[in-house]
Short mmCIF file of C-alpha atoms and ligand atoms in Angstrom, two decimals:
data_model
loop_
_atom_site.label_atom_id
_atom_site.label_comp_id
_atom_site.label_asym_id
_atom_site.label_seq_id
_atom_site.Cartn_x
_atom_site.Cartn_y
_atom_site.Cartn_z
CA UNK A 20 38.90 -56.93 31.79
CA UNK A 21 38.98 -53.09 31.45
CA UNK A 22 38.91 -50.89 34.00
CA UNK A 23 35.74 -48.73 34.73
CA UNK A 24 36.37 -45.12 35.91
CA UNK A 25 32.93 -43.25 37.06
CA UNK A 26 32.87 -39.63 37.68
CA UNK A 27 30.10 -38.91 40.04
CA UNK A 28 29.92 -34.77 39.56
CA UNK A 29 27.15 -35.00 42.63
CA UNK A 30 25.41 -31.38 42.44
CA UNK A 31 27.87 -29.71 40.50
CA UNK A 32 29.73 -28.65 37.20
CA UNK A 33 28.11 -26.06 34.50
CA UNK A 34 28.03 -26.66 30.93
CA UNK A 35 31.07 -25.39 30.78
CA UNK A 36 32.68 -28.08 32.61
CA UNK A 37 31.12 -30.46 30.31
CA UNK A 38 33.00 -28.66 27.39
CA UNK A 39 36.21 -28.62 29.00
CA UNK A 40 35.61 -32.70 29.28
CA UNK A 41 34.62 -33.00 25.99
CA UNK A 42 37.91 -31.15 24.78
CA UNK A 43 40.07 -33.36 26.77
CA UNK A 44 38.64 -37.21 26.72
CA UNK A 45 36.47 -36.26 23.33
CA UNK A 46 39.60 -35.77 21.53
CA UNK A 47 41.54 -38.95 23.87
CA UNK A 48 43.68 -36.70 25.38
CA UNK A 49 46.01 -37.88 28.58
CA UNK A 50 46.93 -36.14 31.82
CA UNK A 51 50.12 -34.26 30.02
CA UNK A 52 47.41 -33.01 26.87
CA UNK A 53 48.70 -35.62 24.58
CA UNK A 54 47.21 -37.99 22.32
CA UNK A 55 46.86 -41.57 23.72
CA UNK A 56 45.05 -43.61 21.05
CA UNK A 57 42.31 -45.93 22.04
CA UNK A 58 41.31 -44.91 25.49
CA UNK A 59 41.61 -48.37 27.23
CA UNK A 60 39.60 -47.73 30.36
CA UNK A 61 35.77 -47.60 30.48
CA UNK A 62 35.00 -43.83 31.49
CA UNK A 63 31.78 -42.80 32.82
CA UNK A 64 30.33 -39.25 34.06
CA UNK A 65 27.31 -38.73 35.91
CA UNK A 66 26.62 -35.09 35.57
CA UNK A 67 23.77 -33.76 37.42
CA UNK A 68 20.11 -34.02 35.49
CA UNK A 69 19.93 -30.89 33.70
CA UNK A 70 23.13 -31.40 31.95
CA UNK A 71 22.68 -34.78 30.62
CA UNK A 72 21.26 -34.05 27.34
CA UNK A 73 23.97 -31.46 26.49
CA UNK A 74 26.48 -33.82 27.65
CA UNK A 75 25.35 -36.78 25.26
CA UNK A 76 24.86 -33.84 22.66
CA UNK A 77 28.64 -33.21 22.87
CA UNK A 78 29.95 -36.66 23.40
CA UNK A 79 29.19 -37.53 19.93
CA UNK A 80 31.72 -40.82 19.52
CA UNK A 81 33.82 -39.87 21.96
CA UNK A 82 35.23 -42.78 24.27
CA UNK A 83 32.91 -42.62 27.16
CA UNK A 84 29.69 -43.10 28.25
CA UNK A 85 26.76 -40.69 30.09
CA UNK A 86 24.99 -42.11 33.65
CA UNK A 87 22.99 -40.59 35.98
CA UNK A 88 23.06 -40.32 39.86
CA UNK A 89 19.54 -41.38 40.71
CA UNK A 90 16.51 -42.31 39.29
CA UNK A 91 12.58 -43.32 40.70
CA UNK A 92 11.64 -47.16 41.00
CA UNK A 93 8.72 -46.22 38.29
CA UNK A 94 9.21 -45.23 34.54
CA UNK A 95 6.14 -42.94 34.53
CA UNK A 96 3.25 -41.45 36.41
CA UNK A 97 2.30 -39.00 38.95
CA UNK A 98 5.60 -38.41 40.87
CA UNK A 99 6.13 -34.80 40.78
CA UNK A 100 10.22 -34.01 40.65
CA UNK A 101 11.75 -37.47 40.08
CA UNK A 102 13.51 -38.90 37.10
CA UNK A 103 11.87 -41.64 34.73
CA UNK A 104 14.42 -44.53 34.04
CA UNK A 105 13.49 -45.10 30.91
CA UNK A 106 14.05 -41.18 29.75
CA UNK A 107 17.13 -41.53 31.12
CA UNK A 108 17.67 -44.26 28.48
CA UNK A 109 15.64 -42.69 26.09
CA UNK A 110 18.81 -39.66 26.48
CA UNK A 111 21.11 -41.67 26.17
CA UNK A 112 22.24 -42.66 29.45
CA UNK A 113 24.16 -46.00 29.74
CA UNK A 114 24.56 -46.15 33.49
CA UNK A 115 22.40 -44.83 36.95
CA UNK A 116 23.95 -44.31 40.33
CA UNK A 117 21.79 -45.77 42.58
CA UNK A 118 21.80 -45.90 46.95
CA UNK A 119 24.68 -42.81 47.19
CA UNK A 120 25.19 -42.24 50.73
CA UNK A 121 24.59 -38.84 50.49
CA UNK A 122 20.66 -40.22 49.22
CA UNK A 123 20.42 -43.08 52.38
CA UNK A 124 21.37 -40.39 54.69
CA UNK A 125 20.05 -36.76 53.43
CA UNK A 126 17.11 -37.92 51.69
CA UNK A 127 16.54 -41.30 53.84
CA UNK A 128 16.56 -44.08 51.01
CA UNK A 129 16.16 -47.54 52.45
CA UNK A 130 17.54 -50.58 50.62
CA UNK A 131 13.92 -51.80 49.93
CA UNK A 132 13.69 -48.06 47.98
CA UNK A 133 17.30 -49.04 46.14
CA UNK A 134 16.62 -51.97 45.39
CA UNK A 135 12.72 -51.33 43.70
CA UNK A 136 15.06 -48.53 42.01
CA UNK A 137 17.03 -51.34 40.87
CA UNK A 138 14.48 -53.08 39.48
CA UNK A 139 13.34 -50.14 37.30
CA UNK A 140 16.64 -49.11 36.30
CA UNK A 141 17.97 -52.55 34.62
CA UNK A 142 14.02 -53.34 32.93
CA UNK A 143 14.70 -50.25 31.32
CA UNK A 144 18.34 -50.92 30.25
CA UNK A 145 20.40 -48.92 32.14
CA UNK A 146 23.04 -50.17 34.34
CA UNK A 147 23.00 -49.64 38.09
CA UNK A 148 26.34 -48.48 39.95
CA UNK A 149 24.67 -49.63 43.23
CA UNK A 150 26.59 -47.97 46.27
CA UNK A 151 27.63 -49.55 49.56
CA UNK A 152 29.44 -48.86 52.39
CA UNK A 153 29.84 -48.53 56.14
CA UNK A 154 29.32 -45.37 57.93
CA UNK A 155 32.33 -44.49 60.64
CA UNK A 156 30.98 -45.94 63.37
CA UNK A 157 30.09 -49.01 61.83
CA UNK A 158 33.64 -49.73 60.63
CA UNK A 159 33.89 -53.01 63.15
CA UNK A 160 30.77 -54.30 61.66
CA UNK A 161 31.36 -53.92 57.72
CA UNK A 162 30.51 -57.45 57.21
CA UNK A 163 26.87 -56.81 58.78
CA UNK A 164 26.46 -54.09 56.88
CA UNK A 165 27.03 -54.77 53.60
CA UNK A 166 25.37 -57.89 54.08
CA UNK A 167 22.26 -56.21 54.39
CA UNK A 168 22.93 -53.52 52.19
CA UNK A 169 23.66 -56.83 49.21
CA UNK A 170 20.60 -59.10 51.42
CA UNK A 171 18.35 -58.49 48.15
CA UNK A 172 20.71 -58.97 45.36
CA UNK A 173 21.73 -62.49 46.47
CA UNK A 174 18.29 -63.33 45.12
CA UNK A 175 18.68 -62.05 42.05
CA UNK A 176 18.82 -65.03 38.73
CA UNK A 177 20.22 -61.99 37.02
CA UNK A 178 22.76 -58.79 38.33
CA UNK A 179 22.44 -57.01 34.81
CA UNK A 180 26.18 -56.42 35.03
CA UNK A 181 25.55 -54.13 38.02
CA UNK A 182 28.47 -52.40 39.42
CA UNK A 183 28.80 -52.09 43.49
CA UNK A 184 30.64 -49.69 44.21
CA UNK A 185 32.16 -50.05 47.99
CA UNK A 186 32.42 -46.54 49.36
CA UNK A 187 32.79 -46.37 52.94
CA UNK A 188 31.14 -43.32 54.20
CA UNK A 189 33.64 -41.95 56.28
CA UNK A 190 35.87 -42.15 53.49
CA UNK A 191 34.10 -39.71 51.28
CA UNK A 192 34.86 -36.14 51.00
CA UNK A 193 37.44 -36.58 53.80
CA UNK A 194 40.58 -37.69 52.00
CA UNK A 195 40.85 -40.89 54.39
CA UNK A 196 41.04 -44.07 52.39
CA UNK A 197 41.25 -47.85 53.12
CA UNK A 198 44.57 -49.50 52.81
CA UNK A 199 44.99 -51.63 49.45
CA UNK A 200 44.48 -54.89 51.53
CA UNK A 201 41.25 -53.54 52.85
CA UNK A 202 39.68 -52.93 49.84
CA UNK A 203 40.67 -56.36 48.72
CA UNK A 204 39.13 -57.80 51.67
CA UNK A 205 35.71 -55.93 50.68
CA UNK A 206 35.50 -57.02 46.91
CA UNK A 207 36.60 -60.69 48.07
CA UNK A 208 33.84 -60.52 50.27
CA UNK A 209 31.20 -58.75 47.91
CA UNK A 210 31.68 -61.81 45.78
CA UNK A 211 31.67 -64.73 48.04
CA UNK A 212 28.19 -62.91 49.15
CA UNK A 213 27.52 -62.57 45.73
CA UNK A 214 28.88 -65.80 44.64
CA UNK A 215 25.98 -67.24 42.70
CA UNK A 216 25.97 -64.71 40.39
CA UNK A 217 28.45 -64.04 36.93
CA UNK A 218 27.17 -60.74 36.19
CA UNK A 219 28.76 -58.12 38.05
CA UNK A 220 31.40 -55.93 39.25
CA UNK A 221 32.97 -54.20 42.03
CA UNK A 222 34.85 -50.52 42.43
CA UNK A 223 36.13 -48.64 44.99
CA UNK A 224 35.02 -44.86 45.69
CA UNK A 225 35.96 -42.00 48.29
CA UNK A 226 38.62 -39.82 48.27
CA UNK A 227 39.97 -41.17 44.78
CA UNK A 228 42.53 -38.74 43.50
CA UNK A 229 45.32 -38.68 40.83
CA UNK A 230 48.12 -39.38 43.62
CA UNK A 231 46.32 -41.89 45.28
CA UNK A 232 44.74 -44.08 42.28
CA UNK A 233 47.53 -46.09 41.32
CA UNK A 234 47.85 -47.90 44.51
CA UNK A 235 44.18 -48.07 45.28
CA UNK A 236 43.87 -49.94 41.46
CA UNK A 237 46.42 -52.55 42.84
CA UNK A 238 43.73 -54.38 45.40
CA UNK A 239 42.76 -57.69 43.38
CA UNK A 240 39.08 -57.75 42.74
CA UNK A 241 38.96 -54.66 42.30
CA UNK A 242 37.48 -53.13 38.64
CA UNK A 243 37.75 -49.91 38.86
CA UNK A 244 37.17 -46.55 40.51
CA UNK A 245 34.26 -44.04 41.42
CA UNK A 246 35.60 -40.40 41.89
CA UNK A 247 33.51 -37.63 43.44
CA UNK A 248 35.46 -33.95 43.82
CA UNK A 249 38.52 -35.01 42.03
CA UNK A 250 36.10 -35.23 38.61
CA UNK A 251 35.31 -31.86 39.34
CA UNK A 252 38.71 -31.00 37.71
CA UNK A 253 39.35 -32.53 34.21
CA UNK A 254 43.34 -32.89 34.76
CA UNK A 255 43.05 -34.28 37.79
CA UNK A 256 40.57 -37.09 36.47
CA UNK A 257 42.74 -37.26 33.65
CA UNK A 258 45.52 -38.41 35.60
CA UNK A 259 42.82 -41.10 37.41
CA UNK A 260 41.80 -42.29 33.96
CA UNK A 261 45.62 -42.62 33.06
CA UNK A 262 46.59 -44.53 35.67
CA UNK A 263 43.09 -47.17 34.82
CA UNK A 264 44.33 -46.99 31.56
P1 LIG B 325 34.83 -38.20 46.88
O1 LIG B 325 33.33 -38.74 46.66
O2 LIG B 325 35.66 -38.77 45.76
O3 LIG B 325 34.70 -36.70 46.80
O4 LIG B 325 35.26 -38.68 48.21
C1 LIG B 325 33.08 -40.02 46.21
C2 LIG B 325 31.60 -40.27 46.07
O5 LIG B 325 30.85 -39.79 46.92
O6 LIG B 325 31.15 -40.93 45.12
#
């Protein structure tokens, strides 16, 4: 199956960001600014709100796809400030980051919020990138956590081809990552919890870089990658999306 590569651009980038990505993976450009052919990978970038539109304005034909990093567990109504799944469709928006860390812990999402945000997001169409992940001092007790943090989706007749993304929280933004056999351990154990289901798949995300994505793609189970600051930097996720590729 092909790899997935999601570039979460959390509250950053400019429209001029988005240009310089639609000059490079528009036109299927590698790392070294040459031609490549049929990008093989999946690539995805989740710019913030505002610049969605533009982006998918842009895009045109171009080889990847638009998602967003959040949206409410209603598609419309009085709920001043949040973001409608089904515009997000309606813009052209494929994908929808959904439970970031950053949103459990700075904003206080609960899974019960996630997962009616789940709900929303896949009756609308969109697919959910639904993160997990232990924060540091939960590392001994992983298992627990994303237990819990899966507890509803074990339910589910139907995952909508969600993708969980593991992303342990002390991993992100700090440049600290799990060894290979780590991350293997994770996705083996996201599917046994998971193990009634077909539908879905399983990346890795935190502290993804260029230099550091070719042995994190080696852990088995493993579909592909979700990059935060490194997709700030179009050569730099370049050289991510060549390695998926
Ligand atoms: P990072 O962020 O790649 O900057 O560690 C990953 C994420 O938060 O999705």
């Amino acid at each position: 199956m092909k790899k997935i590569v999601i570039a979460n651009w959390k509250m950053n980038g400019d429209q001029d960001l988005v240009r310089n990505f639609i000059r490079r993976f528009g036109a299927n450009l590698n790392a070294s600014g040459e031609k490549t052919g049929d990008v093989k990978s999946e690539i995805v970038v989740c710019p913030p709100a505002p610049l969605i539109t533009y982006f998918n304005e842009l895009r045109d034909h171009s080889a990847f796809f638009v998602g967003a990093q959040d949206c409410f567990w209603k598609d419309c109504g009085a709920f001043t400030g949040e973001i409608s799944p089904k515009l997000l469709k309606e813009i052209g928006c494929k994908y929808v980051i959904l439970g970031h860390s950053e949103r459990r812990t700075i904003l206080a999402e609960t899974d019960d919020m996630i997962y009616e945000k789940w709900k929303a997001a896949v009756s609308c169409g969109l697919t959910p990138v639904l993160c997990i992940g232990e924060k540091a001092e939960e590392r001994k007790k992983w298992r627990e956590i994303l237990e819990k943090q899966l507890l509803q989706y074990q339910k589910e007749a139907d995952l909508h081809g969600t993708i969980f993304a593991y992303e342990p929280v002390w991993s992100i933004g700090t440049g600290q990552i799990p060894t290979v056999a780590e991350i293997e351990e994770v996705a083996l154990f996201v599917r046994k919890v998971l193990r009634e289901q077909p539908d879905f798949r399983v990346v890795y995300g935190g502290s993804v870089k260029a230099d550091n994505a070719s042995e994190i793609m080696k852990a088995d189970g493993l579909d592909g990658v979700l990059v935060g600051s490194a997709s700030l930097n179009v050569d730099e996720f370049a050289g991510i999306v060549d390695v998926a590729n």
